[in-house]
Amino acid sequence: GEPAERAAPVTRLGLGWPGGVPDGGRHGFTPAHRAALEAALPGMAERIAAALDDDPRQSHDGSPRRVLVLGFEELMYAPLRLGTALEAALGTDTEVR
């Protein structure tokens, strides 16, 4: 059969997570947290999109084929919103799990 594709290298990014916004919902997530996250989402998505531009496994037009955003049960709101912002920034399919 076909040789398996090599996994992409892991890259850690500074997303610019808004100060004072929890990264999990264990201790609550207020309307003020939501507003701060919403304001920061476009910038965070742009930073991820810029990092994905360097992936050699892109589609013919240079955009990533698809993006998978992984979340965790305590607060799926942030991964869902980030996935939506990434889809808008990249113009490509984004799946959140």
PDB file of N, CA and C in Angstrom:
ATOM      1  N   GLY A   1       0.809  -1.183   0.000  1.00  0.00           N
ATOM      2  CA  GLY A   1       0.000   0.000   0.000  1.00  0.00           C
ATOM      3  C   GLY A   1       0.855   1.250   0.000  1.00  0.00           C
ATOM      4  N   GLU A   2       0.172   2.337   0.107  1.00  0.00           N
ATOM      5  CA  GLU A   2       0.815   3.652   0.142  1.00  0.00           C
ATOM      6  C   GLU A   2       1.534   3.865   1.469  1.00  0.00           C
ATOM      7  N   PRO A   3       2.697   4.496   1.454  1.00  0.00           N
ATOM      8  CA  PRO A   3       3.355   4.813   2.730  1.00  0.00           C
ATOM      9  C   PRO A   3       2.530   5.845   3.495  1.00  0.00           C
ATOM     10  N   ALA A   4       2.521   5.698   4.790  1.00  0.00           N
ATOM     11  CA  ALA A   4       1.777   6.632   5.641  1.00  0.00           C
ATOM     12  C   ALA A   4       2.444   8.000   5.632  1.00  0.00           C
ATOM     13  N   GLU A   5       1.632   9.037   5.675  1.00  0.00           N
ATOM     14  CA  GLU A   5       2.185  10.386   5.786  1.00  0.00           C
ATOM     15  C   GLU A   5       2.829  10.554   7.150  1.00  0.00           C
ATOM     16  N   ARG A   6       3.895  11.296   7.188  1.00  0.00           N
ATOM     17  CA  ARG A   6       4.526  11.582   8.477  1.00  0.00           C
ATOM     18  C   ARG A   6       3.690  12.612   9.209  1.00  0.00           C
ATOM     19  N   ALA A   7       3.632  12.445  10.492  1.00  0.00           N
ATOM     20  CA  ALA A   7       2.878  13.392  11.315  1.00  0.00           C
ATOM     21  C   ALA A   7       3.542  14.761  11.267  1.00  0.00           C
ATOM     22  N   ALA A   8       2.732  15.770  11.316  1.00  0.00           N
ATOM     23  CA  ALA A   8       3.259  17.132  11.358  1.00  0.00           C
ATOM     24  C   ALA A   8       3.941  17.360  12.698  1.00  0.00           C
ATOM     25  N   PRO A   9       4.964  18.185  12.726  1.00  0.00           N
ATOM     26  CA  PRO A   9       5.611  18.473  14.006  1.00  0.00           C
ATOM     27  C   PRO A   9       4.664  19.240  14.925  1.00  0.00           C
ATOM     28  N   VAL A  10       4.836  19.051  16.201  1.00  0.00           N
ATOM     29  CA  VAL A  10       4.039  19.775  17.189  1.00  0.00           C
ATOM     30  C   VAL A  10       4.644  21.163  17.366  1.00  0.00           C
ATOM     31  N   THR A  11       3.813  22.168  17.276  1.00  0.00           N
ATOM     32  CA  THR A  11       4.254  23.547  17.442  1.00  0.00           C
ATOM     33  C   THR A  11       3.419  24.191  18.536  1.00  0.00           C
ATOM     34  N   ARG A  12       4.072  24.789  19.486  1.00  0.00           N
ATOM     35  CA  ARG A  12       3.359  25.465  20.579  1.00  0.00           C
ATOM     36  C   ARG A  12       3.300  26.957  20.255  1.00  0.00           C
ATOM     37  N   LEU A  13       2.102  27.526  20.339  1.00  0.00           N
ATOM     38  CA  LEU A  13       1.906  28.933  20.003  1.00  0.00           C
ATOM     39  C   LEU A  13       1.480  29.730  21.224  1.00  0.00           C
ATOM     40  N   GLY A  14       1.886  30.957  21.261  1.00  0.00           N
ATOM     41  CA  GLY A  14       1.329  31.891  22.234  1.00  0.00           C
ATOM     42  C   GLY A  14       0.078  32.490  21.609  1.00  0.00           C
ATOM     43  N   LEU A  15      -1.088  32.076  22.083  1.00  0.00           N
ATOM     44  CA  LEU A  15      -2.338  32.513  21.463  1.00  0.00           C
ATOM     45  C   LEU A  15      -2.747  33.921  21.842  1.00  0.00           C
ATOM     46  N   GLY A  16      -2.221  34.420  22.945  1.00  0.00           N
ATOM     47  CA  GLY A  16      -2.700  35.703  23.434  1.00  0.00           C
ATOM     48  C   GLY A  16      -4.019  35.538  24.167  1.00  0.00           C
ATOM     49  N   TRP A  17      -4.096  34.457  24.977  1.00  0.00           N
ATOM     50  CA  TRP A  17      -5.304  34.203  25.760  1.00  0.00           C
ATOM     51  C   TRP A  17      -5.579  35.411  26.639  1.00  0.00           C
ATOM     52  N   PRO A  18      -6.808  35.908  26.660  1.00  0.00           N
ATOM     53  CA  PRO A  18      -7.094  37.123  27.430  1.00  0.00           C
ATOM     54  C   PRO A  18      -6.899  36.932  28.933  1.00  0.00           C
ATOM     55  N   GLY A  19      -6.244  37.869  29.554  1.00  0.00           N
ATOM     56  CA  GLY A  19      -5.998  37.815  30.990  1.00  0.00           C
ATOM     57  C   GLY A  19      -7.294  37.788  31.780  1.00  0.00           C
ATOM     58  N   GLY A  20      -7.309  36.994  32.824  1.00  0.00           N
ATOM     59  CA  GLY A  20      -8.474  36.906  33.680  1.00  0.00           C
ATOM     60  C   GLY A  20      -9.570  35.981  33.184  1.00  0.00           C
ATOM     61  N   VAL A  21      -9.398  35.424  31.983  1.00  0.00           N
ATOM     62  CA  VAL A  21     -10.397  34.492  31.446  1.00  0.00           C
ATOM     63  C   VAL A  21      -9.928  33.078  31.754  1.00  0.00           C
ATOM     64  N   PRO A  22     -10.744  32.301  32.475  1.00  0.00           N
ATOM     65  CA  PRO A  22     -10.318  30.940  32.804  1.00  0.00           C
ATOM     66  C   PRO A  22     -10.237  30.071  31.552  1.00  0.00           C
ATOM     67  N   ASP A  23      -9.337  29.108  31.576  1.00  0.00           N
ATOM     68  CA  ASP A  23      -9.227  28.191  30.439  1.00  0.00           C
ATOM     69  C   ASP A  23     -10.044  26.926  30.662  1.00  0.00           C
ATOM     70  N   GLY A  24     -10.840  26.913  31.696  1.00  0.00           N
ATOM     71  CA  GLY A  24     -11.739  25.805  31.986  1.00  0.00           C
ATOM     72  C   GLY A  24     -12.953  26.325  32.724  1.00  0.00           C
ATOM     73  N   GLY A  25     -14.008  25.527  32.744  1.00  0.00           N
ATOM     74  CA  GLY A  25     -15.242  25.975  33.351  1.00  0.00           C
ATOM     75  C   GLY A  25     -15.480  25.495  34.764  1.00  0.00           C
ATOM     76  N   ARG A  26     -14.491  24.873  35.360  1.00  0.00           N
ATOM     77  CA  ARG A  26     -14.669  24.295  36.690  1.00  0.00           C
ATOM     78  C   ARG A  26     -15.127  25.320  37.724  1.00  0.00           C
ATOM     79  N   HIS A  27     -14.608  26.528  37.644  1.00  0.00           N
ATOM     80  CA  HIS A  27     -14.938  27.545  38.648  1.00  0.00           C
ATOM     81  C   HIS A  27     -15.864  28.627  38.089  1.00  0.00           C
ATOM     82  N   GLY A  28     -16.500  28.339  36.982  1.00  0.00           N
ATOM     83  CA  GLY A  28     -17.462  29.265  36.397  1.00  0.00           C
ATOM     84  C   GLY A  28     -16.897  30.044  35.220  1.00  0.00           C
ATOM     85  N   PHE A  29     -17.789  30.468  34.360  1.00  0.00           N
ATOM     86  CA  PHE A  29     -17.445  31.251  33.172  1.00  0.00           C
ATOM     87  C   PHE A  29     -18.551  32.286  33.023  1.00  0.00           C
ATOM     88  N   THR A  30     -18.234  33.529  33.329  1.00  0.00           N
ATOM     89  CA  THR A  30     -19.230  34.588  33.426  1.00  0.00           C
ATOM     90  C   THR A  30     -19.470  35.276  32.078  1.00  0.00           C
ATOM     91  N   PRO A  31     -20.503  36.093  31.977  1.00  0.00           N
ATOM     92  CA  PRO A  31     -20.696  36.886  30.763  1.00  0.00           C
ATOM     93  C   PRO A  31     -19.492  37.793  30.456  1.00  0.00           C
ATOM     94  N   ALA A  32     -18.825  38.303  31.477  1.00  0.00           N
ATOM     95  CA  ALA A  32     -17.625  39.127  31.246  1.00  0.00           C
ATOM     96  C   ALA A  32     -16.503  38.285  30.649  1.00  0.00           C
ATOM     97  N   HIS A  33     -16.352  37.054  31.117  1.00  0.00           N
ATOM     98  CA  HIS A  33     -15.356  36.150  30.527  1.00  0.00           C
ATOM     99  C   HIS A  33     -15.683  35.909  29.057  1.00  0.00           C
ATOM    100  N   ARG A  34     -16.959  35.666  28.787  1.00  0.00           N
ATOM    101  CA  ARG A  34     -17.386  35.400  27.410  1.00  0.00           C
ATOM    102  C   ARG A  34     -17.076  36.594  26.508  1.00  0.00           C
ATOM    103  N   ALA A  35     -17.357  37.798  26.978  1.00  0.00           N
ATOM    104  CA  ALA A  35     -17.097  39.001  26.183  1.00  0.00           C
ATOM    105  C   ALA A  35     -15.606  39.163  25.901  1.00  0.00           C
ATOM    106  N   ALA A  36     -14.771  38.925  26.907  1.00  0.00           N
ATOM    107  CA  ALA A  36     -13.317  39.035  26.714  1.00  0.00           C
ATOM    108  C   ALA A  36     -12.819  37.982  25.731  1.00  0.00           C
ATOM    109  N   LEU A  37     -13.340  36.768  25.833  1.00  0.00           N
ATOM    110  CA  LEU A  37     -12.943  35.710  24.903  1.00  0.00           C
ATOM    111  C   LEU A  37     -13.368  36.060  23.482  1.00  0.00           C
ATOM    112  N   GLU A  38     -14.598  36.516  23.313  1.00  0.00           N
ATOM    113  CA  GLU A  38     -15.092  36.877  21.977  1.00  0.00           C
ATOM    114  C   GLU A  38     -14.225  37.960  21.345  1.00  0.00           C
ATOM    115  N   ALA A  39     -13.805  38.935  22.139  1.00  0.00           N
ATOM    116  CA  ALA A  39     -12.960  40.012  21.617  1.00  0.00           C
ATOM    117  C   ALA A  39     -11.589  39.502  21.192  1.00  0.00           C
ATOM    118  N   ALA A  40     -11.086  38.480  21.871  1.00  0.00           N
ATOM    119  CA  ALA A  40      -9.744  37.957  21.589  1.00  0.00           C
ATOM    120  C   ALA A  40      -9.731  36.896  20.491  1.00  0.00           C
ATOM    121  N   LEU A  41     -10.876  36.289  20.181  1.00  0.00           N
ATOM    122  CA  LEU A  41     -10.908  35.174  19.231  1.00  0.00           C
ATOM    123  C   LEU A  41     -10.321  35.479  17.856  1.00  0.00           C
ATOM    124  N   PRO A  42     -10.645  36.599  17.213  1.00  0.00           N
ATOM    125  CA  PRO A  42     -10.072  36.830  15.883  1.00  0.00           C
ATOM    126  C   PRO A  42      -8.543  36.839  15.877  1.00  0.00           C
ATOM    127  N   GLY A  43      -7.938  37.467  16.868  1.00  0.00           N
ATOM    128  CA  GLY A  43      -6.476  37.497  16.940  1.00  0.00           C
ATOM    129  C   GLY A  43      -5.880  36.124  17.190  1.00  0.00           C
ATOM    130  N   MET A  44      -6.517  35.350  18.073  1.00  0.00           N
ATOM    131  CA  MET A  44      -6.023  33.993  18.338  1.00  0.00           C
ATOM    132  C   MET A  44      -6.128  33.143  17.080  1.00  0.00           C
ATOM    133  N   ALA A  45      -7.245  33.256  16.359  1.00  0.00           N
ATOM    134  CA  ALA A  45      -7.421  32.487  15.125  1.00  0.00           C
ATOM    135  C   ALA A  45      -6.387  32.887  14.078  1.00  0.00           C
ATOM    136  N   GLU A  46      -6.094  34.172  13.976  1.00  0.00           N
ATOM    137  CA  GLU A  46      -5.087  34.629  13.006  1.00  0.00           C
ATOM    138  C   GLU A  46      -3.700  34.077  13.339  1.00  0.00           C
ATOM    139  N   ARG A  47      -3.355  33.997  14.630  1.00  0.00           N
ATOM    140  CA  ARG A  47      -2.048  33.447  15.006  1.00  0.00           C
ATOM    141  C   ARG A  47      -1.962  31.960  14.650  1.00  0.00           C
ATOM    142  N   ILE A  48      -3.042  31.229  14.868  1.00  0.00           N
ATOM    143  CA  ILE A  48      -3.048  29.812  14.489  1.00  0.00           C
ATOM    144  C   ILE A  48      -2.986  29.685  12.973  1.00  0.00           C
ATOM    145  N   ALA A  49      -3.762  30.492  12.261  1.00  0.00           N
ATOM    146  CA  ALA A  49      -3.764  30.438  10.797  1.00  0.00           C
ATOM    147  C   ALA A  49      -2.374  30.710  10.238  1.00  0.00           C
ATOM    148  N   ALA A  50      -1.666  31.670  10.809  1.00  0.00           N
ATOM    149  CA  ALA A  50      -0.310  31.976  10.345  1.00  0.00           C
ATOM    150  C   ALA A  50       0.620  30.788  10.559  1.00  0.00           C
ATOM    151  N   ALA A  51       0.476  30.092  11.682  1.00  0.00           N
ATOM    152  CA  ALA A  51       1.313  28.917  11.943  1.00  0.00           C
ATOM    153  C   ALA A  51       0.970  27.785  10.979  1.00  0.00           C
ATOM    154  N   LEU A  52      -0.294  27.655  10.619  1.00  0.00           N
ATOM    155  CA  LEU A  52      -0.696  26.602   9.690  1.00  0.00           C
ATOM    156  C   LEU A  52      -0.224  26.879   8.273  1.00  0.00           C
ATOM    157  N   ASP A  53       0.048  28.141   7.948  1.00  0.00           N
ATOM    158  CA  ASP A  53       0.547  28.482   6.613  1.00  0.00           C
ATOM    159  C   ASP A  53       1.862  27.791   6.303  1.00  0.00           C
ATOM    160  N   ASP A  54       2.613  27.403   7.334  1.00  0.00           N
ATOM    161  CA  ASP A  54       3.911  26.765   7.137  1.00  0.00           C
ATOM    162  C   ASP A  54       3.811  25.259   6.923  1.00  0.00           C
ATOM    163  N   ASP A  55       2.606  24.682   6.967  1.00  0.00           N
ATOM    164  CA  ASP A  55       2.420  23.233   6.830  1.00  0.00           C
ATOM    165  C   ASP A  55       2.528  22.839   5.360  1.00  0.00           C
ATOM    166  N   PRO A  56       3.487  21.960   5.009  1.00  0.00           N
ATOM    167  CA  PRO A  56       3.654  21.563   3.613  1.00  0.00           C
ATOM    168  C   PRO A  56       2.512  20.693   3.097  1.00  0.00           C
ATOM    169  N   ARG A  57       1.647  20.203   3.960  1.00  0.00           N
ATOM    170  CA  ARG A  57       0.559  19.329   3.529  1.00  0.00           C
ATOM    171  C   ARG A  57      -0.711  20.128   3.281  1.00  0.00           C
ATOM    172  N   GLN A  58      -0.569  21.241   2.598  1.00  0.00           N
ATOM    173  CA  GLN A  58      -1.709  22.108   2.333  1.00  0.00           C
ATOM    174  C   GLN A  58      -2.381  21.706   1.030  1.00  0.00           C
ATOM    175  N   SER A  59      -3.574  22.232   0.801  1.00  0.00           N
ATOM    176  CA  SER A  59      -4.284  21.961  -0.437  1.00  0.00           C
ATOM    177  C   SER A  59      -3.635  22.725  -1.586  1.00  0.00           C
ATOM    178  N   HIS A  60      -4.126  22.490  -2.781  1.00  0.00           N
ATOM    179  CA  HIS A  60      -3.529  23.110  -3.966  1.00  0.00           C
ATOM    180  C   HIS A  60      -3.547  24.633  -3.928  1.00  0.00           C
ATOM    181  N   ASP A  61      -4.488  25.233  -3.218  1.00  0.00           N
ATOM    182  CA  ASP A  61      -4.529  26.696  -3.147  1.00  0.00           C
ATOM    183  C   ASP A  61      -3.718  27.262  -1.982  1.00  0.00           C
ATOM    184  N   GLY A  62      -3.029  26.389  -1.235  1.00  0.00           N
ATOM    185  CA  GLY A  62      -2.172  26.834  -0.141  1.00  0.00           C
ATOM    186  C   GLY A  62      -2.829  26.835   1.219  1.00  0.00           C
ATOM    187  N   SER A  63      -4.137  26.581   1.273  1.00  0.00           N
ATOM    188  CA  SER A  63      -4.807  26.551   2.575  1.00  0.00           C
ATOM    189  C   SER A  63      -4.748  25.145   3.159  1.00  0.00           C
ATOM    190  N   PRO A  64      -4.786  25.025   4.476  1.00  0.00           N
ATOM    191  CA  PRO A  64      -4.801  23.685   5.076  1.00  0.00           C
ATOM    192  C   PRO A  64      -6.031  22.918   4.601  1.00  0.00           C
ATOM    193  N   ARG A  65      -5.885  21.614   4.431  1.00  0.00           N
ATOM    194  CA  ARG A  65      -7.011  20.797   3.973  1.00  0.00           C
ATOM    195  C   ARG A  65      -8.147  20.803   4.978  1.00  0.00           C
ATOM    196  N   ARG A  66      -7.819  20.638   6.237  1.00  0.00           N
ATOM    197  CA  ARG A  66      -8.817  20.670   7.305  1.00  0.00           C
ATOM    198  C   ARG A  66      -8.094  20.877   8.624  1.00  0.00           C
ATOM    199  N   VAL A  67      -8.840  21.346   9.603  1.00  0.00           N
ATOM    200  CA  VAL A  67      -8.261  21.628  10.914  1.00  0.00           C
ATOM    201  C   VAL A  67      -9.118  20.935  11.957  1.00  0.00           C
ATOM    202  N   LEU A  68      -8.473  20.279  12.901  1.00  0.00           N
ATOM    203  CA  LEU A  68      -9.156  19.636  14.017  1.00  0.00           C
ATOM    204  C   LEU A  68      -8.802  20.396  15.286  1.00  0.00           C
ATOM    205  N   VAL A  69      -9.813  20.883  15.987  1.00  0.00           N
ATOM    206  CA  VAL A  69      -9.637  21.570  17.265  1.00  0.00           C
ATOM    207  C   VAL A  69     -10.101  20.611  18.348  1.00  0.00           C
ATOM    208  N   LEU A  70      -9.208  20.279  19.261  1.00  0.00           N
ATOM    209  CA  LEU A  70      -9.557  19.369  20.349  1.00  0.00           C
ATOM    210  C   LEU A  70      -9.877  20.154  21.609  1.00  0.00           C
ATOM    211  N   GLY A  71     -10.940  19.767  22.256  1.00  0.00           N
ATOM    212  CA  GLY A  71     -11.337  20.410  23.499  1.00  0.00           C
ATOM    213  C   GLY A  71     -11.464  19.383  24.600  1.00  0.00           C
ATOM    214  N   PHE A  72     -11.857  19.834  25.758  1.00  0.00           N
ATOM    215  CA  PHE A  72     -12.039  18.951  26.905  1.00  0.00           C
ATOM    216  C   PHE A  72     -13.368  19.284  27.546  1.00  0.00           C
ATOM    217  N   GLU A  73     -13.938  18.333  28.220  1.00  0.00           N
ATOM    218  CA  GLU A  73     -15.314  18.424  28.698  1.00  0.00           C
ATOM    219  C   GLU A  73     -15.618  19.597  29.617  1.00  0.00           C
ATOM    220  N   GLU A  74     -14.660  20.074  30.384  1.00  0.00           N
ATOM    221  CA  GLU A  74     -14.960  21.136  31.349  1.00  0.00           C
ATOM    222  C   GLU A  74     -15.405  22.433  30.693  1.00  0.00           C
ATOM    223  N   LEU A  75     -14.855  22.754  29.570  1.00  0.00           N
ATOM    224  CA  LEU A  75     -15.248  23.982  28.891  1.00  0.00           C
ATOM    225  C   LEU A  75     -15.087  23.781  27.388  1.00  0.00           C
ATOM    226  N   MET A  76     -16.126  23.335  26.739  1.00  0.00           N
ATOM    227  CA  MET A  76     -16.081  23.165  25.290  1.00  0.00           C
ATOM    228  C   MET A  76     -16.415  24.462  24.568  1.00  0.00           C
ATOM    229  N   TYR A  77     -16.900  25.453  25.297  1.00  0.00           N
ATOM    230  CA  TYR A  77     -17.266  26.717  24.663  1.00  0.00           C
ATOM    231  C   TYR A  77     -16.064  27.350  23.960  1.00  0.00           C
ATOM    232  N   ALA A  78     -14.941  27.438  24.629  1.00  0.00           N
ATOM    233  CA  ALA A  78     -13.761  28.078  24.037  1.00  0.00           C
ATOM    234  C   ALA A  78     -13.275  27.330  22.794  1.00  0.00           C
ATOM    235  N   PRO A  79     -13.114  25.999  22.817  1.00  0.00           N
ATOM    236  CA  PRO A  79     -12.703  25.311  21.589  1.00  0.00           C
ATOM    237  C   PRO A  79     -13.722  25.456  20.452  1.00  0.00           C
ATOM    238  N   LEU A  80     -15.011  25.424  20.781  1.00  0.00           N
ATOM    239  CA  LEU A  80     -16.028  25.605  19.743  1.00  0.00           C
ATOM    240  C   LEU A  80     -15.932  26.985  19.110  1.00  0.00           C
ATOM    241  N   ARG A  81     -15.776  28.007  19.932  1.00  0.00           N
ATOM    242  CA  ARG A  81     -15.677  29.370  19.397  1.00  0.00           C
ATOM    243  C   ARG A  81     -14.374  29.565  18.634  1.00  0.00           C
ATOM    244  N   LEU A  82     -13.288  28.975  19.117  1.00  0.00           N
ATOM    245  CA  LEU A  82     -12.017  29.076  18.406  1.00  0.00           C
ATOM    246  C   LEU A  82     -12.103  28.362  17.060  1.00  0.00           C
ATOM    247  N   GLY A  83     -12.759  27.205  17.024  1.00  0.00           N
ATOM    248  CA  GLY A  83     -12.955  26.494  15.759  1.00  0.00           C
ATOM    249  C   GLY A  83     -13.734  27.326  14.758  1.00  0.00           C
ATOM    250  N   THR A  84     -14.772  27.996  15.222  1.00  0.00           N
ATOM    251  CA  THR A  84     -15.564  28.858  14.343  1.00  0.00           C
ATOM    252  C   THR A  84     -14.726  30.024  13.825  1.00  0.00           C
ATOM    253  N   ALA A  85     -13.934  30.625  14.704  1.00  0.00           N
ATOM    254  CA  ALA A  85     -13.069  31.734  14.293  1.00  0.00           C
ATOM    255  C   ALA A  85     -12.002  31.264  13.308  1.00  0.00           C
ATOM    256  N   LEU A  86     -11.473  30.062  13.510  1.00  0.00           N
ATOM    257  CA  LEU A  86     -10.483  29.509  12.577  1.00  0.00           C
ATOM    258  C   LEU A  86     -11.103  29.249  11.213  1.00  0.00           C
ATOM    259  N   GLU A  87     -12.304  28.714  11.210  1.00  0.00           N
ATOM    260  CA  GLU A  87     -12.990  28.460   9.945  1.00  0.00           C
ATOM    261  C   GLU A  87     -13.160  29.759   9.163  1.00  0.00           C
ATOM    262  N   ALA A  88     -13.517  30.835   9.863  1.00  0.00           N
ATOM    263  CA  ALA A  88     -13.667  32.137   9.215  1.00  0.00           C
ATOM    264  C   ALA A  88     -12.323  32.673   8.724  1.00  0.00           C
ATOM    265  N   ALA A  89     -11.273  32.508   9.520  1.00  0.00           N
ATOM    266  CA  ALA A  89      -9.953  33.033   9.153  1.00  0.00           C
ATOM    267  C   ALA A  89      -9.324  32.262   8.001  1.00  0.00           C
ATOM    268  N   LEU A  90      -9.529  30.944   7.988  1.00  0.00           N
ATOM    269  CA  LEU A  90      -8.874  30.097   6.995  1.00  0.00           C
ATOM    270  C   LEU A  90      -9.726  29.822   5.767  1.00  0.00           C
ATOM    271  N   GLY A  91     -11.034  29.894   5.924  1.00  0.00           N
ATOM    272  CA  GLY A  91     -11.910  29.526   4.820  1.00  0.00           C
ATOM    273  C   GLY A  91     -11.830  28.046   4.501  1.00  0.00           C
ATOM    274  N   THR A  92     -11.605  27.217   5.523  1.00  0.00           N
ATOM    275  CA  THR A  92     -11.478  25.778   5.333  1.00  0.00           C
ATOM    276  C   THR A  92     -12.310  25.056   6.381  1.00  0.00           C
ATOM    277  N   ASP A  93     -12.518  23.768   6.168  1.00  0.00           N
ATOM    278  CA  ASP A  93     -13.282  22.979   7.128  1.00  0.00           C
ATOM    279  C   ASP A  93     -12.550  22.885   8.455  1.00  0.00           C
ATOM    280  N   THR A  94     -13.270  23.126   9.517  1.00  0.00           N
ATOM    281  CA  THR A  94     -12.732  23.004  10.866  1.00  0.00           C
ATOM    282  C   THR A  94     -13.682  22.140  11.673  1.00  0.00           C
ATOM    283  N   GLU A  95     -13.133  21.141  12.326  1.00  0.00           N
ATOM    284  CA  GLU A  95     -13.928  20.230  13.149  1.00  0.00           C
ATOM    285  C   GLU A  95     -13.497  20.382  14.599  1.00  0.00           C
ATOM    286  N   VAL A  96     -14.464  20.379  15.496  1.00  0.00           N
ATOM    287  CA  VAL A  96     -14.178  20.491  16.928  1.00  0.00           C
ATOM    288  C   VAL A  96     -14.646  19.219  17.598  1.00  0.00           C
ATOM    289  N   ARG A  97     -13.767  18.624  18.377  1.00  0.00           N
ATOM    290  CA  ARG A  97     -14.110  17.404  19.130  1.00  0.00           C
ATOM    291  C   ARG A  97     -13.765  17.605  20.574  1.00  0.00           C
TER     292      ARG A  97
END
